Each structure stands twice: as structure tokens, then as C-alpha cells.
Amino acid sequence: MTPIRLAWANLVHKRTRTLIAAAGVAFAVVLVFMELGMLGGVGRTATMLYDKLQFDLLITSSEYLDLSRAPEFPRTRLAQARVEGVADVLPVSFGVAGWRAPRQESLFGGSEPGGQLSINIVAAPPDQLAKVFVTGGSGVFASEEEAGRAGVKLKRLDTFLLDRRSKPDFGDVTRLQNLPPDGREGEAVRVNGQRASVVGGFDLGTGFSWNGMLLTSEETYAQFAARPRDVVHFGLVQLKPGADPVAVQKQLRATLPPDVKIYTRTEINAAERNYWLRLTSIGQFLLVAVVLAIVVGVIFVYQMMAADIRNMLPEYATVKALGYRPPYLTGVVLWQAVLLAVFGYVPGFVAALGLYFVASNYGGIPTAMTLETAVGVLALTCSMCLASGLLAVRKVHTVDPADLF
């Protein structure tokens, strides 16, 4: 009998114990999947805004650290950046404001206006939204035409678009859009204490970086944020077809003053992910949680396998007395560990898919099952169970056939 057939027979012989062991492996698999899913969500939300902006190179302040700490730099740098190979340079500003939603009507009557919430604002030229943001498919706007209509609305002062995927606390876009412009105090939207109008919506998403987002014109942003208009936070450099981003980056670094930095898309995305995954408590916590989930799984599977081996020591001693060598017995235990890994991985994978759906659609965390994650967790699960098997196999090697007599 081959080691895998004997391992299968051992698992089938005691189905209840096998189910318990598989359930423990599945629990560890779900933990690893969720921690990795949220870790991936951190990485995706870190670059969420950049992924929706159209640029080949990005100009930031030389003191730029991450999206939440992006100092301003002189707007004149955008004009100076129009070197050979550059098709256009577009300004974008990004900041945080106070948001107060109006009173809401319900089946039990109206509620008082909501408390002060923190909301992020991104500002861009309203007549160039289709060039600033990705449109179509999973873009900010469904089409360039929709972006154009939104730009027309934002040309009016005091107007904003609200991200439709913002947390419910910020209100519903359709209801806010239908508020009368001359509404009473409790029926008006206020941004930084000033009355504002929501004239439509866009699609970006939330995550660990922010819970809500507004889009407005540069003029409105300057008014509500009390910012000078001769500074910006970002410059989106769009290159001409065939231009080499690295060559243009070197040229810009030589041309522009040292008060700005020039990033490629790959560089800025890597910098943001590094900040969120390695320098924030969220990323460090999730990394530690993944390790703990694996350790818990190893301990649980080891205890189950050690108990199973202890109960079957006479059988293993008999096999040993029949002349089977230690490598054969090791193969039996390790194959048993691999089979347990598969038994636990399948239900854990299915459960993780459901939890990913809930986290993404109701929790605002962009978790997604990728092939790399699925294969990686399967490899981790097999490694976890094999490690447990290697720890437990020592009991098989120490058994003495003479103990049977």
C-alpha cells in the first residue's frame, strides 16, 4: 500500500476527527484570506485616487510624503513643465474639509442635521474632467459626455459632486441633489461651515484612506478651503504618443526647481503602498495578523495530528514490525497533512469569497480574490499542515514494535 492510500484510509477511518481537523484548517484559511484581503485592500485604497487619474508623470512638492501629506507648490511649475514630449500638464488639488449633511426624513419623522464629518475634496478644472479622470468602464465617470455635463455644473460656484460610494453617513446623492437652493438651515449641505450645493455624483470608492469624497472646481475649492489660487497639490503630466516617460522625467528634473518632485506612475504607486503597508499601524497590524493566523493553524493541526498518531500508535508499530522503513511512515504522516490541507482549504476558500463580497459591498473595503491570493493561501495552507506533520511525525519514529507484546 502506498503512503497516500494509507493516509487516506486513516482519515476516512475516523471521519469525525477528520471533520474537526478540517474545520480547524478551514478556520485558519479564512483568517489568512481575510487578513490578506484587507492587506490587499489597503494597497488598493492607497493608490485608488492615482489609479483614477490620467497621467504619465506626476509633479508633487519636494516635501511630499503621502497623499494625506501633500504640500502645495507654485502653479507656475506646471507651465515650466511643458518641455519636449509633454502634451499637457493639468492641475489637481486635494484636501480635507468639514461636512455637515442636512436633516433626513424617515418613517418616524425628520432627524436633526448630522454632526460634523471629515470629507476629502479633489479639485480640477471643470472643463477638463474627461482629461483629468479615467472615464468609461470602472472610471470616475461612465463616459466623456458625462464628465462634460458634470464639468458644466461645477462651473457654478459653491457646487460639488459627491462620490456615490461614500459612506451612508454623508447622505444620498439623489436626495442631496434635489434639495431646494434656498432651503432652511437644517435642510442645507454645509462644507467648512459654508452653504454648498450637491449637483451630481461620481464613482471613486472608499477604503482605509477616506470615507467620503467631493469633487469640485479649483475656484470653489480655493473659496471653501481658504487657499490661494496660485498653488496646486499635483500636476498631471500627459506625454505625447511615443514619448519615453523616463527620458521626460530626467528632463523635467533638470528643468524644474528643486521644490518639486517628478514621479512615474509606478514610483508614486509604490511609494503610497509602502507607506500604508509598512509605515502605518494598519499595515503592520494586518501583517502580524497573517503570521498569527498561520501560527494558530500550525498549532491546531499539530494537536489534532499528534492526538491521531497517539491513538494509532499500535497500528504504526505494526506497520513498522512488517518491515516498513521510517521514510514510508514519514510519507504517510505528510500525505495525511496534505490531504487535511486540501479538505480545509476548499470550504475556507468558499467562505472567504462570501466574506470578500460582504466586505467589498457593505464594508467599503475593496477586497478582491485574485489568482495570486488563492494560490498563495493554498501554498501557505499546505506548508502549515506539512510543518505540523513534521512536528508530529517524531512520535511515529519513536514507537517500538516490542510494545505490542
Coordinates of C-alpha atoms in Angstrom, one line a residue:
M1 CA 0.0 0.0 0.0
T2 CA 1.3 3.4 -0.9
P3 CA 1.7 6.1 1.7
I4 CA -1.0 8.2 0.2
R5 CA -3.5 5.4 0.3
L6 CA -2.7 4.6 3.9
A7 CA -3.0 8.3 4.8
W8 CA -6.4 8.4 3.1
A9 CA -7.5 5.3 5.0
N10 CA -6.5 6.8 8.3
L11 CA -8.6 10.0 7.6
V12 CA -11.6 8.0 6.4
H13 CA -11.5 5.6 9.3
K14 CA -12.1 8.4 11.8
R15 CA -14.4 10.8 10.0
T16 CA -15.5 12.8 13.0
R17 CA -11.9 13.6 14.0
T18 CA -11.1 14.3 10.3
L19 CA -14.0 16.8 10.0
I20 CA -12.9 18.5 13.2
A21 CA -9.4 18.8 11.9
A22 CA -10.5 20.1 8.5
A23 CA -12.8 22.6 10.2
G24 CA -9.8 23.9 12.2
V25 CA -7.7 24.2 9.0
A26 CA -10.7 25.9 7.3
F27 CA -10.9 28.4 10.1
A28 CA -7.2 29.2 9.8
V29 CA -7.6 29.5 6.0
V30 CA -10.4 32.0 6.4
L31 CA -8.3 34.1 8.8
V32 CA -5.4 34.2 6.4
F33 CA -7.7 35.0 3.5
M34 CA -9.4 37.9 5.3
E35 CA -6.1 39.4 6.6
L36 CA -4.5 39.1 3.1
G37 CA -7.7 40.5 1.6
M38 CA -7.7 43.5 3.9
L39 CA -4.0 43.9 3.3
G40 CA -4.6 43.9 -0.4
G41 CA -7.5 46.4 0.2
V42 CA -5.0 48.7 2.0
G43 CA -2.7 48.6 -1.1
R44 CA -5.6 49.2 -3.5
T45 CA -7.1 52.1 -1.5
A46 CA -3.6 53.6 -1.1
T47 CA -3.5 54.2 -4.9
M48 CA -7.2 54.4 -5.6
L49 CA -7.1 58.1 -6.5
Y50 CA -4.0 57.8 -8.6
D51 CA -5.5 54.9 -10.4
K52 CA -8.4 57.1 -11.5
L53 CA -6.2 60.0 -12.7
Q54 CA -4.8 60.2 -16.2
F55 CA -1.1 60.9 -16.1
D56 CA 2.3 59.5 -17.2
L57 CA 4.3 61.6 -14.8
L58 CA 3.2 63.3 -11.6
I59 CA 4.6 66.5 -10.2
T60 CA 4.4 67.0 -6.4
S61 CA 6.0 69.2 -3.8
S62 CA 9.6 68.2 -2.8
E63 CA 8.2 67.7 0.7
Y64 CA 5.6 65.2 -0.4
L65 CA 5.3 62.2 1.9
D66 CA 2.0 60.6 1.0
L67 CA -1.4 61.5 -0.3
S68 CA -2.6 62.8 3.1
R69 CA 0.6 64.9 3.4
A70 CA 0.9 66.5 0.1
P71 CA 2.1 70.1 0.4
E72 CA 1.4 72.7 -2.3
F73 CA 3.8 74.1 -4.8
P74 CA 3.6 77.1 -7.2
R75 CA 1.3 76.8 -10.1
T76 CA 4.0 78.3 -12.4
R77 CA 5.8 74.9 -12.2
L78 CA 3.0 73.5 -14.4
A79 CA 3.9 75.9 -17.2
Q80 CA 7.6 75.3 -16.8
A81 CA 6.9 71.6 -17.2
R82 CA 5.8 71.9 -20.8
V83 CA 9.1 70.6 -22.2
E84 CA 9.6 68.5 -25.3
G85 CA 7.5 65.3 -25.3
V86 CA 4.9 66.8 -22.9
A87 CA 1.3 67.0 -24.4
D88 CA -0.4 68.7 -21.4
V89 CA 0.0 69.4 -17.7
L90 CA -3.2 69.6 -15.7
P91 CA -3.6 70.9 -12.1
V92 CA -5.3 68.9 -9.3
S93 CA -5.7 69.9 -5.7
F94 CA -6.6 67.6 -2.8
G95 CA -7.6 68.4 0.8
V96 CA -9.9 67.7 3.7
A97 CA -13.0 69.6 4.8
G98 CA -15.7 69.5 7.3
W99 CA -19.1 68.1 6.1
R100 CA -22.5 68.5 7.6
A101 CA -25.4 66.8 5.9
P102 CA -28.9 68.2 6.2
R103 CA -31.7 66.7 8.2
Q104 CA -33.0 63.4 6.9
E105 CA -36.6 62.3 6.6
S106 CA -37.6 58.8 7.7
L107 CA -40.7 56.7 8.6
F108 CA -40.5 58.2 12.1
G109 CA -40.2 61.8 11.0
G110 CA -37.3 64.1 10.4
S111 CA -34.0 63.9 12.2
E112 CA -31.7 66.7 13.2
P113 CA -28.8 67.6 10.9
G114 CA -25.9 65.3 11.1
G115 CA -22.8 66.1 13.1
Q116 CA -19.6 67.3 11.6
L117 CA -17.8 64.7 9.5
S118 CA -14.4 64.8 7.8
I119 CA -14.6 64.5 4.0
N120 CA -11.9 64.7 1.3
I121 CA -12.1 67.1 -1.6
V122 CA -10.4 66.8 -5.0
A123 CA -10.4 69.8 -7.3
A124 CA -9.7 70.0 -11.0
P125 CA -10.5 72.3 -14.0
P126 CA -14.2 71.7 -14.7
D127 CA -13.9 71.9 -18.4
Q128 CA -11.1 69.2 -18.4
L129 CA -12.6 66.5 -16.2
A130 CA -12.5 64.0 -19.1
K131 CA -8.8 64.6 -19.4
V132 CA -8.1 64.5 -15.7
F133 CA -10.1 61.4 -14.7
V134 CA -10.5 58.0 -16.2
T135 CA -13.8 57.6 -17.9
G136 CA -15.8 54.6 -19.0
G137 CA -15.9 51.1 -17.5
S138 CA -14.6 51.4 -14.0
G139 CA -13.7 55.1 -14.3
V140 CA -14.9 58.0 -12.3
F141 CA -17.4 58.9 -15.0
A142 CA -19.3 56.5 -17.2
S143 CA -18.3 58.4 -20.4
E144 CA -16.6 61.6 -21.6
E145 CA -20.0 63.1 -22.2
E146 CA -21.0 62.5 -18.6
A147 CA -17.7 64.1 -17.5
G148 CA -18.5 67.1 -19.7
R149 CA -22.0 67.5 -18.2
A150 CA -20.5 67.3 -14.7
G151 CA -18.0 70.0 -15.7
V152 CA -20.7 72.4 -16.8
K153 CA -22.4 72.0 -13.4
L154 CA -19.2 72.6 -11.5
K155 CA -18.5 75.9 -13.3
R156 CA -21.0 77.5 -11.0
L157 CA -19.5 78.5 -7.6
D158 CA -20.4 76.6 -4.4
T159 CA -21.2 73.4 -6.3
F160 CA -19.8 69.9 -5.6
L161 CA -20.2 66.3 -6.8
L162 CA -20.4 63.7 -4.1
D163 CA -18.9 60.2 -4.5
R164 CA -21.8 57.8 -4.8
R165 CA -19.7 55.2 -2.9
S166 CA -19.2 57.4 0.1
K167 CA -20.4 56.1 3.4
P168 CA -24.1 56.4 4.0
D169 CA -23.5 59.0 6.8
F170 CA -22.7 61.6 4.1
G171 CA -26.2 61.2 2.6
D172 CA -27.7 60.1 -0.7
V173 CA -26.6 61.9 -3.9
T174 CA -30.0 61.9 -5.4
R175 CA -31.7 63.4 -2.3
L176 CA -29.0 65.9 -1.7
Q177 CA -29.1 67.0 -5.4
N178 CA -32.9 67.6 -5.1
L179 CA -32.6 69.9 -2.1
P180 CA -34.0 73.4 -2.7
P181 CA -31.2 76.0 -3.1
D182 CA -33.0 78.3 -0.7
G183 CA -33.7 75.6 1.9
R184 CA -33.7 76.3 5.6
E185 CA -30.7 76.0 7.8
G186 CA -31.4 72.3 8.7
E187 CA -32.1 71.5 5.0
A188 CA -28.8 72.6 3.5
V189 CA -25.4 71.0 3.0
R190 CA -22.5 72.8 4.6
V191 CA -18.8 72.4 3.8
N192 CA -16.4 74.0 6.2
G193 CA -19.3 75.9 7.6
Q194 CA -20.4 77.4 4.3
R195 CA -23.5 76.5 2.4
A196 CA -22.9 74.3 -0.6
S197 CA -24.9 72.5 -3.3
V198 CA -24.5 68.9 -4.4
V199 CA -25.2 68.9 -8.2
G200 CA -24.4 65.3 -9.0
G201 CA -22.2 62.3 -8.3
F202 CA -19.2 60.4 -9.5
D203 CA -17.8 57.0 -8.7
L204 CA -14.5 56.6 -6.9
G205 CA -14.8 54.5 -3.8
T206 CA -13.8 54.4 -0.1
G207 CA -11.4 52.4 2.0
F208 CA -8.8 53.0 4.7
S209 CA -7.8 56.4 3.3
W210 CA -11.1 58.2 3.4
N211 CA -14.9 57.6 4.0
G212 CA -16.2 60.2 1.6
M213 CA -15.1 62.3 -1.3
L214 CA -16.2 65.5 -3.0
L215 CA -15.2 66.8 -6.5
T216 CA -15.3 70.5 -7.3
S217 CA -13.7 73.2 -9.4
E218 CA -10.5 74.9 -8.4
E219 CA -12.2 78.2 -7.8
T220 CA -14.8 76.7 -5.4
Y221 CA -12.1 74.7 -3.6
A222 CA -10.0 77.8 -3.1
Q223 CA -13.0 79.6 -1.7
F224 CA -14.1 76.9 0.7
A225 CA -10.6 75.8 1.8
A226 CA -9.3 79.4 2.0
R227 CA -6.4 78.5 -0.2
P228 CA -4.5 80.8 -2.6
R229 CA -5.2 80.1 -6.3
D230 CA -1.5 80.3 -7.4
V231 CA -0.7 77.0 -5.8
V232 CA -1.6 73.3 -6.5
H233 CA -1.0 69.9 -4.9
F234 CA -0.4 67.9 -8.1
G235 CA 0.5 68.3 -11.7
L236 CA -0.7 65.6 -14.1
V237 CA 1.9 65.4 -16.9
Q238 CA 0.5 63.7 -20.0
L239 CA 3.0 62.8 -22.7
K240 CA 2.8 62.8 -26.4
P241 CA 2.5 59.4 -28.2
G242 CA 5.8 57.7 -28.3
A243 CA 7.5 59.9 -25.7
D244 CA 9.7 58.0 -23.2
P245 CA 8.4 58.7 -19.6
V246 CA 11.9 58.1 -18.1
A247 CA 13.6 60.4 -20.5
V248 CA 11.0 63.1 -20.0
Q249 CA 11.3 62.6 -16.2
K250 CA 15.0 63.3 -16.4
Q251 CA 14.4 66.4 -18.5
L252 CA 11.9 67.7 -16.0
R253 CA 14.2 67.1 -13.1
A254 CA 16.8 69.1 -14.8
T255 CA 14.4 71.9 -15.9
L256 CA 12.3 72.4 -12.8
P257 CA 13.5 73.9 -9.5
P258 CA 14.3 71.6 -6.6
D259 CA 11.0 72.5 -4.8
V260 CA 9.1 69.8 -6.7
K261 CA 9.5 66.0 -7.3
I262 CA 8.7 64.1 -10.5
Y263 CA 7.3 60.6 -10.2
T264 CA 6.4 58.0 -12.7
R265 CA 3.1 56.2 -12.1
T266 CA 4.9 53.1 -10.9
E267 CA 7.0 55.1 -8.5
I268 CA 4.1 57.0 -6.9
N269 CA 2.1 53.9 -6.5
A270 CA 5.0 52.0 -4.9
A271 CA 5.6 54.9 -2.5
E272 CA 1.9 55.0 -1.4
R273 CA 1.7 51.3 -0.9
N274 CA 5.0 51.3 1.0
Y275 CA 3.7 54.0 3.3
W276 CA 0.4 52.3 4.0
L277 CA 1.7 48.7 4.3
R278 CA 5.0 49.4 6.2
L279 CA 4.7 52.7 7.9
T280 CA 1.2 52.8 9.3
S281 CA -0.3 50.8 12.2
I282 CA -3.0 49.3 9.8
G283 CA -0.5 47.6 7.5
Q284 CA 1.7 46.4 10.4
F285 CA -1.3 45.0 12.3
L286 CA -2.5 43.1 9.3
L287 CA 0.9 41.6 8.6
V288 CA 1.2 40.5 12.2
A289 CA -2.4 39.1 12.0
V290 CA -1.4 37.0 8.9
V291 CA 1.5 35.5 10.8
L292 CA -0.6 34.8 13.9
A293 CA -3.3 33.1 11.8
I294 CA -0.7 30.8 10.3
V295 CA 0.8 30.0 13.8
V296 CA -2.7 29.3 15.2
G297 CA -3.3 26.9 12.2
V298 CA 0.0 25.1 12.8
I299 CA -0.7 24.6 16.5
F300 CA -4.2 23.4 15.9
V301 CA -3.3 20.9 13.1
Y302 CA -0.3 19.7 15.2
Q303 CA -2.5 18.9 18.2
M304 CA -5.0 17.1 16.0
M305 CA -2.3 15.1 14.2
A306 CA -0.4 14.3 17.4
A307 CA -3.6 13.1 19.0
D308 CA -4.4 11.0 16.0
I309 CA -0.9 9.5 15.9
R310 CA -1.0 8.8 19.6
N311 CA -4.3 6.9 19.2
M312 CA -3.0 4.9 16.3
L313 CA 0.5 4.0 17.7
P314 CA -0.3 0.3 17.7
E315 CA -1.2 0.4 14.0
Y316 CA 2.0 2.4 13.2
A317 CA 4.0 -0.1 15.3
T318 CA 2.5 -3.0 13.4
V319 CA 3.4 -1.3 10.1
K320 CA 6.9 -0.9 11.4
A321 CA 7.1 -4.5 12.5
L322 CA 6.2 -5.6 9.0
G323 CA 9.4 -4.0 7.8
Y324 CA 8.4 -0.6 6.5
R325 CA 11.1 1.9 6.9
P326 CA 10.9 5.3 8.6
P327 CA 10.7 7.2 5.3
Y328 CA 7.5 5.3 4.5
L329 CA 5.9 6.3 7.8
T330 CA 7.0 9.9 7.3
G331 CA 5.3 9.8 3.9
V332 CA 2.1 8.6 5.5
V333 CA 2.0 11.4 8.0
L334 CA 2.9 14.1 5.5
W335 CA 0.4 12.9 3.0
Q336 CA -2.2 12.9 5.7
A337 CA -1.2 16.5 6.4
V338 CA -1.5 17.5 2.7
L339 CA -5.0 15.9 2.5
L340 CA -6.1 17.8 5.6
A341 CA -4.8 20.9 4.0
V342 CA -7.0 20.3 0.9
F343 CA -10.0 19.3 3.0
G344 CA -9.7 22.6 5.0
Y345 CA -8.8 24.8 2.1
V346 CA -11.9 24.2 -0.1
P347 CA -14.6 25.3 2.5
G348 CA -12.3 28.1 3.7
F349 CA -11.9 29.4 0.1
V350 CA -15.7 29.4 -0.4
A351 CA -16.3 31.1 2.9
A352 CA -13.7 33.7 2.1
L353 CA -15.4 34.5 -1.2
G354 CA -18.6 35.3 0.7
L355 CA -16.8 37.4 3.2
Y356 CA -14.9 39.3 0.5
F357 CA -18.3 40.1 -1.1
V358 CA -19.7 41.5 2.2
A359 CA -16.5 43.5 3.0
S360 CA -16.4 45.0 -0.5
N361 CA -20.1 45.8 -1.0
Y362 CA -21.1 46.7 2.6
G363 CA -17.9 47.4 4.5
G364 CA -16.3 49.8 1.9
I365 CA -13.1 47.7 1.9
P366 CA -12.1 46.8 -1.7
T367 CA -11.2 43.2 -1.1
A368 CA -10.8 41.0 -4.2
M369 CA -10.0 37.4 -4.7
T370 CA -7.0 37.2 -7.1
L371 CA -5.3 34.2 -8.5
E372 CA -2.1 35.1 -6.7
T373 CA -4.0 35.2 -3.3
A374 CA -5.8 31.9 -3.9
V375 CA -2.7 30.1 -4.9
G376 CA -0.6 31.8 -2.2
V377 CA -3.0 30.8 0.5
L378 CA -3.2 27.2 -0.8
A379 CA 0.6 27.0 -0.6
L380 CA 0.6 28.5 2.9
T381 CA -2.1 26.0 4.0
C382 CA -0.1 23.1 2.7
S383 CA 3.1 24.5 4.3
M384 CA 1.3 25.0 7.5
C385 CA 0.0 21.4 7.6
L386 CA 3.3 19.9 6.5
A387 CA 5.0 21.8 9.3
S388 CA 2.5 20.3 11.7
G389 CA 3.1 16.9 10.2
L390 CA 6.9 17.2 10.6
L391 CA 6.5 18.1 14.2
A392 CA 4.1 15.2 14.9
V393 CA 6.0 12.5 12.9
R394 CA 8.6 12.2 15.6
K395 CA 6.1 10.2 17.7
V396 CA 5.8 7.6 14.8
H397 CA 9.6 7.2 14.6
T398 CA 9.9 6.6 18.4
V399 CA 7.3 3.8 18.5
D400 CA 8.7 0.4 19.3
P401 CA 7.0 -2.8 17.8
A402 CA 8.0 -4.6 21.0
D403 CA 5.4 -2.5 22.9
L404 CA 2.7 -4.6 21.1
F405 CA 3.8 -7.7 23.0

